Short mmCIF file of C-alpha atoms in Angstrom, two decimals:
data_model
loop_
_atom_site.label_atom_id
_atom_site.label_comp_id
_atom_site.label_asym_id
_atom_site.label_seq_id
_atom_site.Cartn_x
_atom_site.Cartn_y
_atom_site.Cartn_z
CA MET J 7 -49.44 29.37 25.66
CA HIS J 8 -50.79 30.74 28.66
CA THR J 9 -53.16 32.77 26.75
CA SER J 10 -54.83 29.83 25.12
CA SER J 11 -55.17 28.12 28.63
CA LYS J 12 -57.38 31.44 29.68
CA LEU J 13 -58.99 31.33 26.52
CA LYS J 14 -59.71 27.52 27.34
CA LYS J 15 -61.40 28.29 30.81
CA GLU J 16 -63.46 31.08 29.43
CA PHE J 17 -64.92 28.77 26.64
CA PHE J 18 -65.50 26.24 29.08
CA LYS J 19 -67.14 28.37 31.39
CA LYS J 20 -69.61 29.73 28.82
CA TRP J 21 -70.06 26.64 27.07
CA MET J 22 -71.20 24.85 30.63
CA GLN J 23 -73.46 28.05 31.11
CA GLY J 24 -74.93 27.57 27.59
CA LEU J 25 -75.70 24.02 28.24
CA GLN J 26 -77.34 24.54 31.58
CA ILE J 27 -79.47 27.08 30.05
CA CYS J 28 -80.26 24.50 27.19
CA CYS J 29 -81.39 21.85 29.75
CA SER J 30 -83.74 24.23 31.66
CA SER J 31 -86.11 23.74 29.41
CA LYS J 32 -87.95 20.79 29.96
CA LYS J 33 -88.60 19.01 26.70
CA GLN J 34 -87.31 16.01 25.77
CA MET J 35 -84.58 15.79 22.94
CA ASN J 36 -83.61 13.33 20.53
CA ILE J 37 -80.05 12.91 19.77
CA MET J 38 -79.96 15.25 16.79
CA GLU J 39 -81.51 18.35 18.88
CA ARG J 40 -79.10 17.87 21.39
CA LYS J 41 -76.25 17.76 19.35
CA LYS J 42 -77.60 20.68 17.54
CA LYS J 43 -77.79 22.38 21.15
CA ILE J 44 -74.41 21.38 22.21
CA LYS J 45 -72.88 22.65 19.00
CA LEU J 46 -74.56 26.10 19.06
CA SER J 47 -73.67 26.49 22.66
CA SER J 48 -70.00 25.47 21.99
CA ASP J 49 -69.78 27.84 19.08
CA ILE J 50 -71.20 30.74 20.64
CA ALA J 51 -69.30 30.39 23.88
CA MET J 52 -66.39 30.04 21.53
CA ALA J 53 -67.10 33.54 19.87
CA SER J 54 -68.08 35.24 23.04
CA ALA J 55 -65.07 34.04 24.86
CA LYS J 56 -62.93 36.33 22.49
CA MET J 57 -60.98 38.86 24.32
CA THR J 58 -61.35 41.08 21.45
CA PRO J 59 -64.27 40.80 19.42
CA THR J 60 -63.07 40.09 15.65
CA SER J 61 -65.33 39.87 12.58
CA TRP J 62 -66.02 36.22 12.52
CA SER J 63 -67.07 36.01 16.07
CA ASN J 64 -69.65 39.03 15.46
CA ALA J 65 -70.79 37.19 12.40
CA LEU J 66 -71.40 33.99 14.15
CA ILE J 67 -73.46 35.44 16.86
CA SER J 68 -75.66 37.56 14.50
CA ASN J 69 -76.13 34.47 12.42
CA ALA J 70 -77.31 32.43 15.36
CA LYS J 71 -79.60 35.38 16.35
CA LYS J 72 -81.51 35.12 13.02
CA CYS J 73 -82.87 31.75 13.92
CA GLU J 74 -85.62 32.54 16.35
CA GLN J 75 -85.54 29.31 18.59
CA ASP J 76 -82.03 30.16 19.51
CA THR J 77 -81.87 33.68 20.37
CA VAL J 78 -82.88 33.14 23.93
CA LEU J 79 -79.63 30.94 24.39
CA VAL J 80 -77.51 33.77 22.48
CA ASP J 81 -78.60 36.39 24.33
CA LYS J 82 -78.27 35.14 27.68
CA LEU J 83 -75.00 33.59 26.93
CA ILE J 84 -73.20 36.99 25.62
CA GLY J 85 -74.40 39.43 27.86
CA PRO J 86 -75.88 42.63 27.42
CA GLN J 87 -72.78 44.83 26.69
CA SER J 88 -71.77 43.16 23.90
CA GLN J 89 -75.13 42.71 22.24
CA LEU J 90 -75.09 46.59 21.84
CA LYS J 91 -71.60 46.13 19.86
CA LEU J 92 -73.23 43.61 17.98
CA GLN J 93 -76.06 45.46 16.73
CA LYS J 94 -73.94 48.34 15.49
CA THR J 95 -71.38 46.10 13.88
CA SER J 96 -74.11 44.23 12.06
CA ASN J 97 -75.65 47.31 10.68
CA LYS J 98 -72.19 48.48 9.57
CA MET J 99 -71.52 45.17 7.88
CA ILE J 100 -74.72 44.83 6.08
CA SER J 101 -74.08 48.26 4.40
CA PHE J 102 -70.64 47.62 3.81
CA HIS J 103 -71.45 44.27 2.17
CA ASN J 104 -73.88 45.60 -0.10
CA ARG J 105 -71.21 48.39 -1.05
CA VAL J 106 -68.53 45.70 -1.96
CA GLN J 107 -71.00 43.94 -4.09
CA CYS J 108 -71.79 46.77 -5.92
CA LYS J 109 -67.95 47.78 -6.51
CA LYS J 110 -67.23 44.03 -7.60
CA VAL J 111 -69.90 43.90 -10.17
CA LEU J 112 -68.57 47.14 -11.68
CA LYS J 113 -65.05 45.74 -11.53
CA ARG J 114 -66.16 42.70 -13.35
CA SER J 115 -67.94 44.69 -16.22
CA CYS J 116 -64.97 46.80 -16.71
CA ASN J 117 -62.29 44.20 -16.54
CA TYR J 118 -64.19 42.01 -19.03
CA ALA J 119 -63.93 44.30 -21.84
CA ALA J 120 -60.32 45.00 -21.06
CA LYS J 121 -59.24 41.40 -20.70
CA LYS J 122 -60.91 40.72 -24.32
CA THR J 123 -58.06 42.84 -25.80
CA LYS J 124 -55.26 41.82 -23.43
CA ARG J 125 -55.46 38.10 -24.19
CA MET J 126 -54.52 38.55 -27.62
CA GLY J 127 -50.84 39.09 -26.90
CA ASP J 128 -50.03 36.51 -24.17
CA SER J 129 -46.63 35.16 -23.40
CA ARG J 130 -46.45 31.53 -21.69
CA LYS J 131 -45.61 33.40 -18.56
CA ASN J 132 -48.82 35.35 -18.57
CA LEU J 133 -50.98 32.68 -19.22
CA ALA J 134 -49.38 30.71 -16.22
CA THR J 135 -49.92 33.70 -14.16
CA ILE J 136 -53.79 34.03 -15.35
CA ILE J 137 -54.19 30.34 -14.20
CA ALA J 138 -52.83 30.61 -11.01
CA LYS J 139 -54.69 33.83 -10.43
CA ARG J 140 -57.91 31.94 -11.24
CA LEU J 141 -56.97 28.92 -8.75
CA VAL J 142 -56.40 31.45 -6.06
CA LYS J 143 -59.59 33.21 -6.63
CA LYS J 144 -61.37 30.06 -6.55
CA ARG J 145 -59.97 29.11 -3.36
CA THR J 146 -60.45 32.34 -1.65
CA LYS J 147 -64.05 31.92 -2.59
CA VAL J 148 -64.24 28.61 -0.71
CA LEU J 149 -62.39 30.24 2.14
CA LYS J 150 -64.88 33.18 2.31
CA ARG J 151 -67.84 30.62 2.53
CA LEU J 152 -65.93 28.77 5.20
CA VAL J 153 -65.32 31.46 7.52
CA PRO J 154 -68.35 32.73 9.11
CA GLY J 155 -68.87 36.48 8.04
CA GLY J 156 -66.05 36.05 5.40
CA GLU J 157 -67.92 37.16 2.43
CA SER J 158 -67.71 41.11 2.94
CA LEU J 159 -63.98 40.82 3.61
CA ASP J 160 -61.19 41.57 1.31
CA GLU J 161 -58.45 38.82 0.76
CA PHE J 162 -56.18 40.66 3.35
CA SER J 163 -58.47 40.73 6.33
CA LEU J 164 -60.17 37.51 5.11
CA ILE J 165 -56.46 35.64 5.96
CA LYS J 166 -56.45 37.41 9.34
CA GLU J 167 -59.86 36.25 10.26
CA ALA J 168 -58.94 32.65 8.82
CA LEU J 169 -55.82 32.76 11.36
CA ASP J 170 -57.83 33.76 14.29
CA TYR J 171 -60.68 31.27 13.29
CA ILE J 172 -58.33 28.60 13.12
CA LEU J 173 -56.68 29.21 16.31
CA SER J 174 -60.05 29.37 18.15
CA LEU J 175 -61.45 25.96 16.56
CA LYS J 176 -58.28 24.25 18.02
CA VAL J 177 -59.12 25.60 21.50
CA GLN J 178 -62.70 24.39 20.96
CA VAL J 179 -61.89 21.02 19.56
CA ASP J 180 -59.31 20.41 22.63
CA VAL J 181 -61.71 21.24 25.36
CA MET J 182 -64.51 19.66 23.62
CA ARG J 183 -62.27 16.53 23.15
CA SER J 184 -61.32 16.17 26.66
CA VAL J 185 -64.51 16.80 28.24
CA VAL J 186 -65.81 13.74 25.71
CA ASN J 187 -63.18 11.63 27.11
CA ALA J 188 -63.71 12.48 30.62
CA THR J 189 -67.24 11.42 30.66
CA GLU J 190 -66.66 8.48 28.53
CA VAL J 191 -63.59 7.33 30.74
CA VAL J 192 -65.94 7.79 33.68
CA LEU J 193 -68.61 5.76 32.15
CA ASN J 194 -66.37 3.05 30.74
CA GLY J 195 -64.71 2.68 33.99
CA ASP J 196 -67.79 2.15 35.59
CA ASN J 197 -68.45 -0.70 33.29
CA LEU J 198 -65.50 -2.33 33.95
CA MET J 199 -65.97 -2.03 37.52
CA LYS J 200 -69.29 -3.91 37.11
CA SER J 201 -67.84 -6.72 35.35
CA VAL J 202 -64.99 -7.00 37.96
CA MET P 10 -31.52 38.91 -21.46
CA MET P 11 -34.77 39.93 -20.12
CA GLU P 12 -35.37 36.40 -18.95
CA LYS P 13 -32.10 36.52 -16.79
CA ARG P 14 -33.13 39.98 -15.23
CA GLU P 15 -36.82 38.32 -14.60
CA GLU P 16 -35.06 35.19 -12.86
CA MET P 17 -32.95 37.49 -10.75
CA CYS P 18 -36.33 39.22 -9.84
CA TYR P 19 -37.95 36.27 -9.03
CA GLN P 20 -35.19 35.03 -6.56
CA PHE P 21 -35.07 38.61 -5.29
CA VAL P 22 -38.49 38.30 -4.35
CA GLU P 23 -38.02 34.91 -2.54
CA ASP P 24 -35.36 36.34 -0.75
CA GLU P 25 -37.23 39.14 0.60
CA ILE P 26 -40.08 36.96 1.72
CA GLU P 27 -37.69 34.62 3.70
CA SER P 28 -36.25 37.72 5.28
CA LEU P 29 -39.70 38.97 5.94
CA ILE P 30 -40.65 35.84 7.77
CA SER P 31 -37.37 35.34 9.95
CA PRO P 32 -38.04 37.76 12.70
CA PRO P 33 -40.96 35.93 14.31
CA GLU P 34 -40.33 35.38 17.96
CA GLY P 35 -42.84 33.20 19.17
CA GLY P 36 -46.51 33.09 19.87
CA SER P 37 -46.65 36.19 21.62
CA SER P 38 -45.74 38.41 18.71
CA PHE P 39 -47.90 36.66 16.67
CA THR P 40 -50.60 39.51 16.52
CA ALA P 41 -47.72 42.03 16.45
CA LEU P 42 -46.54 40.55 13.37
CA LEU P 43 -50.27 40.78 12.15
CA GLU P 44 -50.21 44.30 12.68
CA LEU P 45 -46.55 44.71 11.03
CA PRO P 46 -47.64 44.42 7.35
CA ALA P 47 -50.60 46.78 7.77
CA ASN P 48 -48.35 49.80 9.31
CA GLN P 49 -45.28 49.14 7.45
CA VAL P 50 -43.99 52.19 5.89
CA VAL P 51 -41.26 51.85 3.08
CA LYS P 52 -40.16 54.92 0.92
CA LEU P 53 -42.06 55.92 -2.08
CA LEU P 54 -40.03 56.59 -5.06
CA ASP P 55 -41.96 58.93 -7.39
CA SER P 56 -39.45 58.99 -10.31
CA PRO P 57 -38.17 55.44 -11.21
CA VAL P 58 -34.65 54.88 -10.41
CA GLY P 59 -32.92 53.93 -13.52
CA PHE P 60 -36.02 52.14 -15.14
CA PRO P 61 -36.22 50.74 -17.70
CA VAL P 62 -33.21 48.88 -16.49
CA PRO P 63 -30.06 49.69 -18.41
CA GLU P 64 -27.56 47.25 -19.28
CA GLY P 65 -24.93 47.89 -16.70
CA GLY P 66 -27.45 47.34 -13.82
CA ASN P 67 -26.01 50.10 -11.80
CA ASN P 68 -29.17 51.66 -10.60
CA ASP P 69 -30.24 48.64 -8.38
CA VAL P 70 -33.04 49.47 -5.88
CA ASN P 71 -33.78 48.60 -2.55
CA LEU P 72 -36.88 47.16 -0.57
CA VAL P 73 -36.16 49.06 2.27
CA LYS P 74 -35.68 52.65 4.08
CA GLU P 75 -32.01 52.79 3.99
CA GLU P 76 -30.62 54.65 1.21
CA PRO P 77 -29.15 52.73 -1.76
CA VAL P 78 -26.09 54.84 -2.31
CA GLU P 79 -24.00 52.42 -0.87
CA LEU P 80 -25.17 49.80 -3.25
CA ARG P 81 -24.99 51.66 -6.26
CA ASN P 82 -21.80 52.56 -6.02
CA SER P 83 -20.62 48.94 -5.43
CA GLU P 84 -20.64 47.44 -8.83
CA ASP P 85 -18.00 44.83 -9.39
CA SER P 86 -16.95 43.34 -12.36
CA ASP P 87 -17.93 39.88 -11.18
CA PRO P 88 -21.47 40.05 -11.13
CA VAL P 89 -22.20 36.90 -9.60
CA VAL P 90 -20.38 37.85 -6.33
CA SER P 91 -21.62 41.20 -6.04
CA LYS P 92 -25.17 40.14 -6.65
CA SER P 93 -24.80 37.75 -3.78
CA VAL P 94 -23.17 40.45 -1.45
CA LYS P 95 -25.80 42.70 -2.54
CA ARG P 96 -28.50 40.17 -1.67
CA LYS P 97 -27.03 39.89 1.80
CA GLU P 98 -26.76 43.45 2.41
CA ARG P 99 -30.60 43.63 1.31
CA GLU P 100 -31.23 41.09 3.64
CA LYS P 101 -29.89 42.87 6.55
CA LYS P 102 -31.54 45.91 5.64
CA VAL P 103 -34.93 44.34 5.53
CA LYS P 104 -34.28 43.39 8.90
CA LEU P 105 -33.72 46.51 10.47
CA PRO P 106 -36.66 48.10 9.14
CA VAL P 107 -38.90 45.48 10.45
CA LYS P 108 -37.78 45.99 13.82
CA LYS P 109 -38.21 49.83 13.59
CA SER P 110 -41.59 49.47 12.15
CA LYS P 111 -42.32 47.74 15.36
CA ASN P 112 -41.44 50.50 17.56
CA VAL P 113 -43.39 52.81 15.49
CA VAL P 114 -46.45 50.26 15.79
CA ASN P 115 -45.98 50.65 19.61
CA GLU P 116 -46.00 54.15 19.60
CA SER P 117 -48.44 55.15 17.38
CA ASP P 118 -51.15 52.59 18.61
CA GLY P 119 -53.57 55.43 18.26
CA ASP P 120 -53.20 55.42 14.63
CA LYS P 121 -54.07 51.73 14.12
CA GLU P 122 -57.13 52.37 12.48
CA LYS P 123 -55.76 54.67 9.77
CA LEU P 124 -53.52 53.11 7.10
CA PRO P 125 -50.94 55.55 6.19
CA TYR P 126 -49.82 55.92 2.66
CA VAL P 127 -47.99 52.83 1.81
CA HIS P 128 -44.70 53.73 0.46
CA VAL P 129 -42.89 51.11 -1.83
CA ARG P 130 -39.78 51.25 -3.58
CA ALA P 131 -39.56 49.78 -7.21
CA ARG P 132 -37.45 46.57 -7.55
CA ARG P 133 -35.38 46.02 -9.96
CA GLY P 134 -36.96 44.85 -13.24
CA GLN P 135 -40.34 45.89 -12.57
CA ALA P 136 -42.91 48.42 -13.44
CA THR P 137 -42.89 51.65 -11.42
CA ASP P 138 -46.40 53.29 -12.12
CA SER P 139 -48.33 53.61 -8.92
CA HIS P 140 -50.99 50.98 -9.68
CA SER P 141 -48.32 48.22 -9.74
CA LEU P 142 -46.45 49.58 -6.92
CA ALA P 143 -49.58 49.82 -4.77
CA GLU P 144 -50.35 46.27 -6.13
CA ARG P 145 -46.90 45.06 -5.20
CA ALA P 146 -47.34 46.07 -1.79
CA ARG P 147 -50.64 44.64 -1.38
CA ARG P 148 -49.24 41.13 -2.80
CA GLU P 149 -46.39 41.35 -0.18
CA LYS P 150 -48.74 42.13 2.69
CA ILE P 151 -50.78 38.98 1.65
CA ASN P 152 -47.75 36.98 1.20
CA ALA P 153 -46.64 37.70 4.69
CA ARG P 154 -49.63 36.75 6.07
CA MET P 155 -49.97 33.85 4.01
CA LYS P 156 -46.58 32.63 5.73
CA LEU P 157 -47.93 33.10 9.06
CA LEU P 158 -50.93 30.99 8.20
CA GLN P 159 -48.56 28.42 6.74
CA GLU P 160 -46.84 28.14 10.12
CA LEU P 161 -50.07 27.58 11.85
CA VAL P 162 -51.50 24.80 9.63
CA PRO P 163 -49.30 21.69 9.97
CA GLY P 164 -47.77 20.42 7.08
CA CYS P 165 -47.96 23.49 5.21
CA ASN P 166 -44.47 24.41 5.40
CA LYS P 167 -42.91 22.85 2.45
CA ILE P 168 -45.78 23.80 0.05
CA SER P 169 -45.13 26.72 -2.06
CA GLY P 170 -47.41 28.70 -4.40
CA THR P 171 -50.42 30.50 -2.78
CA ALA P 172 -52.97 28.24 -4.37
CA MET P 173 -51.63 25.03 -2.61
CA VAL P 174 -51.27 26.90 0.36
CA LEU P 175 -54.88 27.92 0.53
CA ASP P 176 -55.89 24.62 -0.33
CA GLU P 177 -54.32 23.04 2.94
CA ILE P 178 -55.70 25.95 4.97
CA ILE P 179 -59.27 25.48 3.74
CA ASN P 180 -58.71 21.38 4.16
CA HIS P 181 -57.62 22.29 7.74
CA VAL P 182 -60.48 24.53 8.78
CA GLN P 183 -63.08 21.98 7.20
CA SER P 184 -61.35 19.11 9.30
CA LEU P 185 -61.63 21.53 12.27
CA GLN P 186 -65.27 22.07 11.86
CA ARG P 187 -66.25 18.41 11.14
CA GLN P 188 -64.10 17.76 14.55
CA VAL P 189 -66.29 19.93 16.24
CA GLU P 190 -69.79 18.35 14.81
CA PHE P 191 -68.34 14.89 15.32
CA LEU P 192 -67.45 15.99 19.19
CA SER P 193 -70.65 17.28 19.77
CA MET P 194 -72.41 14.24 18.39
CA ARG P 195 -70.62 12.00 20.81
CA LEU P 196 -71.18 14.13 23.85
CA ALA P 197 -75.08 13.90 22.56
CA ALA P 198 -74.75 10.54 22.54
CA VAL P 199 -73.12 9.73 25.52
CA HIS P 200 -75.71 11.51 27.95
CA PRO P 201 -79.44 10.95 27.33
CA SER P 202 -79.93 14.44 28.09
CA ILE P 203 -77.78 17.71 27.76
CA ASP P 204 -77.31 17.62 31.50
CA ILE P 205 -73.86 17.18 31.82
CA ASN P 206 -73.06 16.87 35.90
CA ILE P 207 -69.96 18.48 35.07
CA ASP P 208 -71.41 21.56 36.04
CA ASN P 209 -70.38 20.72 39.60
CA MET P 210 -66.87 20.79 38.43
CA PHE P 211 -67.49 24.03 36.68
CA SER P 212 -68.66 25.30 40.10
CA ALA P 213 -65.55 24.12 41.52
CA GLU P 214 -62.19 25.44 40.18
CA SER P 215 -62.31 25.02 36.29
CA GLY P 216 -58.58 25.25 36.14
CA SER P 217 -57.85 22.16 38.12
CA LEU P 218 -60.62 20.50 36.12
CA MET P 219 -58.43 21.08 32.90
CA ASP P 220 -55.46 19.30 34.27
CA CYS P 221 -57.71 16.33 35.71
CA ASN P 222 -59.24 15.98 32.45
CA PHE P 223 -55.74 15.73 30.65
CA HIS P 224 -54.55 13.51 33.11
CA GLY P 225 -57.60 11.08 32.41
CA MET P 226 -56.84 11.29 28.63
CA VAL P 227 -53.29 10.05 28.91
CA SER P 228 -53.79 6.99 30.86
CA PRO P 229 -57.10 5.76 30.99
CA PRO P 230 -56.52 2.11 30.75
CA LEU P 231 -53.92 1.93 33.58
CA SER P 232 -55.23 2.61 37.00
CA LEU P 233 -58.78 3.15 36.28
CA ASP P 234 -59.65 2.77 39.96
CA GLY P 235 -57.61 5.81 40.81
CA GLN P 236 -58.58 7.50 37.92
CA ILE P 237 -62.19 7.33 38.53
CA ASN P 238 -62.04 8.02 41.93
CA GLY P 239 -60.09 11.01 40.93
CA HIS P 240 -62.43 11.71 38.34
CA SER P 241 -65.57 11.26 40.42
CA GLN P 242 -64.37 13.19 43.44
CA GLN P 243 -64.23 15.87 41.20
CA LEU P 244 -67.50 15.53 39.43
CA TRP P 245 -69.38 14.97 42.55
CA GLN P 246 -67.69 17.45 44.82
CA PRO P 247 -70.71 19.14 46.70
CA ASP P 248 -69.58 22.42 46.41
CA GLY P 249 -72.47 24.57 47.03
CA LEU P 250 -74.99 22.22 44.86
CA PRO P 251 -77.84 24.53 44.24
CA PRO P 252 -81.35 22.97 44.17
CA GLN P 253 -82.28 22.38 40.70
CA PRO P 254 -86.04 21.82 40.75
CA LEU P 255 -85.92 22.65 37.10
CA TRP P 256 -84.12 19.34 36.32
CA GLY P 257 -86.99 17.25 36.79
CA ALA P 258 -86.70 13.59 36.73
CA GLU P 259 -88.83 13.26 33.44
CA GLU P 260 -86.37 12.01 31.24
CA VAL P 261 -85.68 8.50 32.37
CA ASN P 262 -83.41 6.24 30.44
CA PRO P 263 -83.54 2.79 31.90
CA ASN P 264 -80.20 1.76 30.49
CA PHE P 265 -78.43 4.65 32.12
CA ILE P 266 -79.73 4.27 35.43
CA THR P 267 -77.77 1.19 36.32
CA PRO P 268 -74.44 2.51 35.53
CA GLU P 269 -74.93 5.74 37.31
CA ASN P 270 -76.61 4.15 40.45
CA SER P 271 -73.51 1.82 40.60
CA LEU P 272 -71.13 4.65 40.20
CA LEU P 273 -72.66 6.53 42.90
CA SER P 274 -72.79 3.96 45.37
CA TYR P 275 -69.22 3.45 44.53
CA ASP P 276 -68.40 7.03 45.33
CA SER P 277 -70.46 7.34 48.36
CA SER P 278 -67.59 8.38 50.51
CA GLY P 279 -68.53 11.93 50.83
CA ASN P 280 -71.80 12.38 49.65
CA SER P 281 -75.10 12.63 51.45
CA ALA P 282 -78.04 10.72 50.40
CA SER P 283 -79.95 13.61 49.31
CA LEU P 284 -77.06 14.54 47.21
CA HIS P 285 -77.37 10.85 45.40
CA THR P 286 -80.98 11.57 44.39
CA ASN P 287 -80.03 14.90 43.04
CA GLN P 288 -77.35 13.28 41.03
CA LEU P 289 -79.59 10.71 39.64
CA LYS P 290 -82.12 13.43 38.47
CA MET P 291 -79.52 15.34 37.07
CA GLU P 292 -78.17 12.57 35.19
CA LEU P 293 -81.53 11.86 34.07
#
């Protein structure tokens, strides 16, 4: 798909930018820190390389900003324009999230009383549907935790976000894998040359 | 009797879902499809049409915009044949409004934000109060998107049931996230510092880089010489290499110097001496 190769190029550029910014600090880093920086710049690059910003990308970036060490990197990567958009959306998201939580608490308390009376007259099929619904609810909770920014989404948009997130994760993995393989090939090949 | 009707309803639902899914035209219309369920408009029936379902089953209902007049009149004595015929007709009619609603989407792009009233027609053997109608509409939307998700995640096509599909999706997302972590760990292990000298490649065209990388992945063991040559040419193209005093030679990993040295000397064809030292510093 031609769109995905564009996305790959964008992501790659931004990722390299991020890595450059990272290594401009003169500290000596151990492997874990390096890995964190690599992953962080990769995530941010992915989130900012999207053509149309989606909920998960904004959530990713705002989460990264909360951590003080990385704000510099994040700010440099995403650029000035998108920062303003991010602030607005993050404020909206917070208030929306609170509202959603209040509604959920209310719903739960109402439904609890109703369900007690309902359960008396259950046929087998209703039981099955109830069990199925419980399973689905559990899994949607897990999915909400996985997708960044998914907690404040309803089921419908959660699925859309998950779709998008999966696509971009695939792109991320592809690019990263090819980079890693390229560097490994170079180094291994060099060792081979030496032995020969 | 009720059970028979419910079975018919379930089959009905499956057919509808299948027909809803059949129009996807490929990756480009993916997002168009995503917009689809949100903006789909079907007619609302305020007064239930023949509900509770009478014995004759005359008052069939459609899912879609088209008037059910023709179907209502086509009651045959042979119930099986009539049902299959009706199902096919309904399938056809489901496909048509899908195209129509796509056109609607194209025209009314400005109204994407607002969700108009979702109009749903009651199906045979199901409740018709507004709550359950709305719920059913919502469920249909969700099911349509779940089908899209199923196509995306490999190995999900054969599974039926929302819970299992969600399970697969969760596993897929988790595995992808773990892969990202793993790959970044590998990268961190390969280089003593984050300084990857691929930024030279980056300053060159990144498009050709992609091709080069993929070629490298495909045939690493064979023709290593050629590959390495190609790689290193790409890697160390002196394309406007900016002087980078920031990348000091502070982090010196003795193990890494020798391979880089030999590699650089191997590729000394087009590089100047200053470039070599710069490269070394960058590597370290």
